[in-house]
Short mmCIF file of C-alpha atoms in Angstrom, two decimals:
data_model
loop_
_atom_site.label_atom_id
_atom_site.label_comp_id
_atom_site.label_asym_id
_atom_site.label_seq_id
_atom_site.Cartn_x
_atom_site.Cartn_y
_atom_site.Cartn_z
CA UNK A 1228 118.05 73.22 90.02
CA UNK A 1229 121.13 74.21 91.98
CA UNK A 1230 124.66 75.43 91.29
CA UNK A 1231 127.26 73.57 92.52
CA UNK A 1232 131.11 73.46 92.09
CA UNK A 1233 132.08 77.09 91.67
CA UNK A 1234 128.66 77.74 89.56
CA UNK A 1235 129.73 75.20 87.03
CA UNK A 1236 127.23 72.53 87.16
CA UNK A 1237 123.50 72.63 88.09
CA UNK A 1238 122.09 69.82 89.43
CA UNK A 1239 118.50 68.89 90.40
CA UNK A 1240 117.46 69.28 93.44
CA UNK A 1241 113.56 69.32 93.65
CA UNK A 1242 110.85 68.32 91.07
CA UNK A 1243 107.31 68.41 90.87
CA UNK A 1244 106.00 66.65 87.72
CA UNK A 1245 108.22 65.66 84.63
CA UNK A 1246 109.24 62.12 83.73
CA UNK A 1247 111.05 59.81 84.90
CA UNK A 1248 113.73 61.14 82.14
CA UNK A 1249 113.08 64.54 83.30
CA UNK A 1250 113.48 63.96 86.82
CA UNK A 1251 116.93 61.87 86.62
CA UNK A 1252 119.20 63.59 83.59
CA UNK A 1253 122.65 64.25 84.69
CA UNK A 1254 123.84 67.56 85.79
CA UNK A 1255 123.72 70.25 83.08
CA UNK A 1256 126.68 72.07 81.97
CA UNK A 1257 126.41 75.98 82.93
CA UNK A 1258 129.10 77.52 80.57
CA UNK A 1259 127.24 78.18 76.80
CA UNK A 1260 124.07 76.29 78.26
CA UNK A 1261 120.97 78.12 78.17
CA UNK A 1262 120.01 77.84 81.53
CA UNK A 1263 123.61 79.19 81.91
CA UNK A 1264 122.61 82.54 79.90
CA UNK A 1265 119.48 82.87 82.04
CA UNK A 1266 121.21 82.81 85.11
CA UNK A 1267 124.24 85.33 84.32
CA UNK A 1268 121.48 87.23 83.07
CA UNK A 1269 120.22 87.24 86.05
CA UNK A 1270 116.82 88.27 85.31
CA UNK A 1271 113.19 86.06 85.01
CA UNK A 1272 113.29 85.01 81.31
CA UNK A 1273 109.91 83.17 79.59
CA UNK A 1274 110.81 81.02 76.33
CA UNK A 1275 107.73 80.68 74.20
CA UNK A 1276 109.40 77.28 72.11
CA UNK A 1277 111.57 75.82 74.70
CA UNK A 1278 111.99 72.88 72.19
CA UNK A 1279 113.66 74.99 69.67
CA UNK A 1280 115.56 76.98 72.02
CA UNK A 1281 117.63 74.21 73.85
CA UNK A 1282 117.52 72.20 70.56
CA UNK A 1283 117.06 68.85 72.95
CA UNK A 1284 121.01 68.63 73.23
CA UNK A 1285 121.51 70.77 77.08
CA UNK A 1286 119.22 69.02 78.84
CA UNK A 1287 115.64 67.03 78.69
CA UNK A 1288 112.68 68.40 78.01
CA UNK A 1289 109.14 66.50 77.94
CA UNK A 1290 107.21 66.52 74.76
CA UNK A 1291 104.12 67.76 76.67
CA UNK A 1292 106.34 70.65 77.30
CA UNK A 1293 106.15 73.97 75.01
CA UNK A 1294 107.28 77.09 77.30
CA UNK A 1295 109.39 77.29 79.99
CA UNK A 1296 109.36 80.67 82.73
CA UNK A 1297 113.15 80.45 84.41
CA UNK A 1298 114.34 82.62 87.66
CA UNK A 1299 117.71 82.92 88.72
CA UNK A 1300 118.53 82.73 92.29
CA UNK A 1301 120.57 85.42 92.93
CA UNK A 1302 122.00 86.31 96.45
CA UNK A 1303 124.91 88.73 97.20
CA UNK A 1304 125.78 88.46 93.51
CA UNK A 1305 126.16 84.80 93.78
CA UNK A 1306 124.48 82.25 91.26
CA UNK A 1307 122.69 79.62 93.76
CA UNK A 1308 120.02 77.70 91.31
CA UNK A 1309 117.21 78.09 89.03
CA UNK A 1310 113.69 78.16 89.57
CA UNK A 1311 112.04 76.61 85.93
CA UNK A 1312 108.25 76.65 85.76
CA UNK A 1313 107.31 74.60 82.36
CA UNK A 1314 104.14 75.33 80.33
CA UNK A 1315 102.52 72.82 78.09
CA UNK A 1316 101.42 73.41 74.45
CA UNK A 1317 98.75 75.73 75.46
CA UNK A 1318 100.40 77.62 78.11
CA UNK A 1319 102.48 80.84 77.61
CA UNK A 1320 103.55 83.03 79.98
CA UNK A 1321 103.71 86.79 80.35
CA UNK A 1322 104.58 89.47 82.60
CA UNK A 1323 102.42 88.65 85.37
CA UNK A 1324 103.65 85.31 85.49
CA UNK A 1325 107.23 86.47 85.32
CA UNK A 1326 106.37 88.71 87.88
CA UNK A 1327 104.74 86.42 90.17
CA UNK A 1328 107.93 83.78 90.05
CA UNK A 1329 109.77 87.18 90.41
CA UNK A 1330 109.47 87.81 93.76
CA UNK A 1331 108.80 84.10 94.72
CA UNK A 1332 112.75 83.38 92.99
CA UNK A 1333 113.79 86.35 95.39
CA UNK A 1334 111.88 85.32 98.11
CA UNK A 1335 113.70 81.63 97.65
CA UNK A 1336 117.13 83.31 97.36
CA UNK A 1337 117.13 85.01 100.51
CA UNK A 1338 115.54 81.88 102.36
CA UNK A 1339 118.24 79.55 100.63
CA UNK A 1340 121.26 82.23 101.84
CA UNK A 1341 119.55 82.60 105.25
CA UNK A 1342 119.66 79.23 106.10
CA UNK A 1343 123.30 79.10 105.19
CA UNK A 1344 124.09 81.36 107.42
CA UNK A 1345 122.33 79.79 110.06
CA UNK A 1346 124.67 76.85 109.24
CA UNK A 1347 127.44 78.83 109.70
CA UNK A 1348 126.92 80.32 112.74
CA UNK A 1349 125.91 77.44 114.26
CA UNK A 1350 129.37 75.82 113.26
CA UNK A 1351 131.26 79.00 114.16
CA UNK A 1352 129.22 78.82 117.86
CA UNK A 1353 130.23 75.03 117.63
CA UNK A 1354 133.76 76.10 117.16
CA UNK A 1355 133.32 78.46 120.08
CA UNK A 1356 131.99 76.32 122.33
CA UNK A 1357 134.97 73.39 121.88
CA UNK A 1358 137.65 76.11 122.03
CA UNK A 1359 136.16 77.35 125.29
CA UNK A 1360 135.97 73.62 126.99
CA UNK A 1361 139.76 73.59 125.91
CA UNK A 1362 140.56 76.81 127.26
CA UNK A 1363 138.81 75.56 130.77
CA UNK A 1364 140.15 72.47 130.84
CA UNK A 1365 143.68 74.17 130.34
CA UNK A 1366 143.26 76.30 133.45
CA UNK A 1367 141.88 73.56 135.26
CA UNK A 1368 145.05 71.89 134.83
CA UNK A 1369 147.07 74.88 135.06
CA UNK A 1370 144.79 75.59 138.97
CA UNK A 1371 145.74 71.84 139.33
CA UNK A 1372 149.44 71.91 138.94
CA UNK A 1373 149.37 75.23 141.16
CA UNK A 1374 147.65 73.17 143.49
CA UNK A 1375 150.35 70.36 143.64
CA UNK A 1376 153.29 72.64 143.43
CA UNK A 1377 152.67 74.27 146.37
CA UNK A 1378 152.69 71.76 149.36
CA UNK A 1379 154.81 69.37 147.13
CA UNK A 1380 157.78 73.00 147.62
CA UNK A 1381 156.99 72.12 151.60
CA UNK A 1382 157.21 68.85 151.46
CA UNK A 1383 160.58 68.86 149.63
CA UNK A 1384 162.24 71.63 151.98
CA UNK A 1385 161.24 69.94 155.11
CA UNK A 1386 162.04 66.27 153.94
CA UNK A 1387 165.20 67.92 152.50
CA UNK A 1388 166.26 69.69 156.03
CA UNK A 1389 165.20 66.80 158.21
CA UNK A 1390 167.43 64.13 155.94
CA UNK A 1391 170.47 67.03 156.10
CA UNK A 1392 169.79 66.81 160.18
CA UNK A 1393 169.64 63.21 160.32
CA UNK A 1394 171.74 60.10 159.66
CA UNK A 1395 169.91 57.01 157.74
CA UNK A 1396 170.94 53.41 158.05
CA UNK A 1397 172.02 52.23 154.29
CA UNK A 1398 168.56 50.67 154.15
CA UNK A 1399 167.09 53.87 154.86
CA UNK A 1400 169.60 56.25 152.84
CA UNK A 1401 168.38 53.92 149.96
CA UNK A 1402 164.48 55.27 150.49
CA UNK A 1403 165.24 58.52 150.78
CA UNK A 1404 166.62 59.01 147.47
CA UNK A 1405 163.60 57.44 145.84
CA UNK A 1406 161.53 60.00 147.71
CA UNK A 1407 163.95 62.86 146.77
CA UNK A 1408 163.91 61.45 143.28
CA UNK A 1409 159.78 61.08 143.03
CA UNK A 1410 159.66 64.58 144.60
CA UNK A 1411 161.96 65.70 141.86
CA UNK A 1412 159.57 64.00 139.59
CA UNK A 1413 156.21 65.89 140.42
CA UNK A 1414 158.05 68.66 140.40
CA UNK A 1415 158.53 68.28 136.68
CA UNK A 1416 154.24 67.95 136.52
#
């Protein structure tokens, strides 16, 4: 089972054996829950009578089911699941059990926060990679303007001293305002 919300629900996430009933309860409640103790415990507990312990009301339980072995995963401080081993009516477990599902809970743990961090940093490298095209394509544009700018400056003095030195029929007065004006235009680009 995992945490999820802030630590205040755990919900399953893989299964191997159970029941049906077992295998699709609803999320159980971590606040006065006794998977809750076990994980701000945060410590391997075994519970000989799991039946009398959880009193049938937190979550299911199987009747084949007498003892139950639960790990917190712990990373950082942080509550990220439980790992429950269950025992049937002739199965109890002890230290070396505990011990065992010990290091294989820790083992989990790091794996689980691990592979969010990979996450992460491949969103933050994500991030990085889109800011970057932006910041190209910004000087690209910024290289392009430059680029227009500068003979559009020539174009504009000469076509402005060569219609100061020359008179235009009304016809041609009339098109070279729209060039002055279009000039004035891209220069706005």
């Amino acid at each position: 089972m995992r945490a999820i919300a802030a630590a205040t629900l755990l919900l399953m996430s893989a299964c191997h054996g159970g029941s049906d009933k077992y295998r699709q309860q609803p999320d159980v409640p971590l606040r006065n829950s006794l998977l809750g103790k076990i994980i701000r415990a945060a410590k391997p507990t075994i519970i000989k009578d799991l039946h009398a312990e959880n009193n049938g009301s937190e979550f299911h339980v199987d009747d084949s089911v007498r003892s139950m072995l639960a790990v917190p995963l712990v990373t950082k401080g942080k509550p990220l699941g439980i790992l429950c081993l269950y025992g049937g009516k002739r199965r109890c477990f002890d230290a070396d059990d505990e011990r065992l599902l010990g290091s294989l809970g820790r083992a989990a743990a790091m794996a689980i926060e691990n592979a969010r961090s990979h996450r992460r940093m491949l969103a933050a490298e994500e991030a990085l990679r889109s800011a970057e095209k932006f910041s190209m394509l910004g000087e690209l544009a910024a290289g392009l303007a430059h680029e227009i700018r500068n003979p559009l400056t020539t174009i504009k003095m000469l076509f402005s001293s060569m219609s100061l030195q020359q008179k235009f029929l009304a016809e041609s007065q009339q098109v070279v305002e729209i060039v002055n004006k279009q000039i004035n235009r891209l220069e706005t680009i």
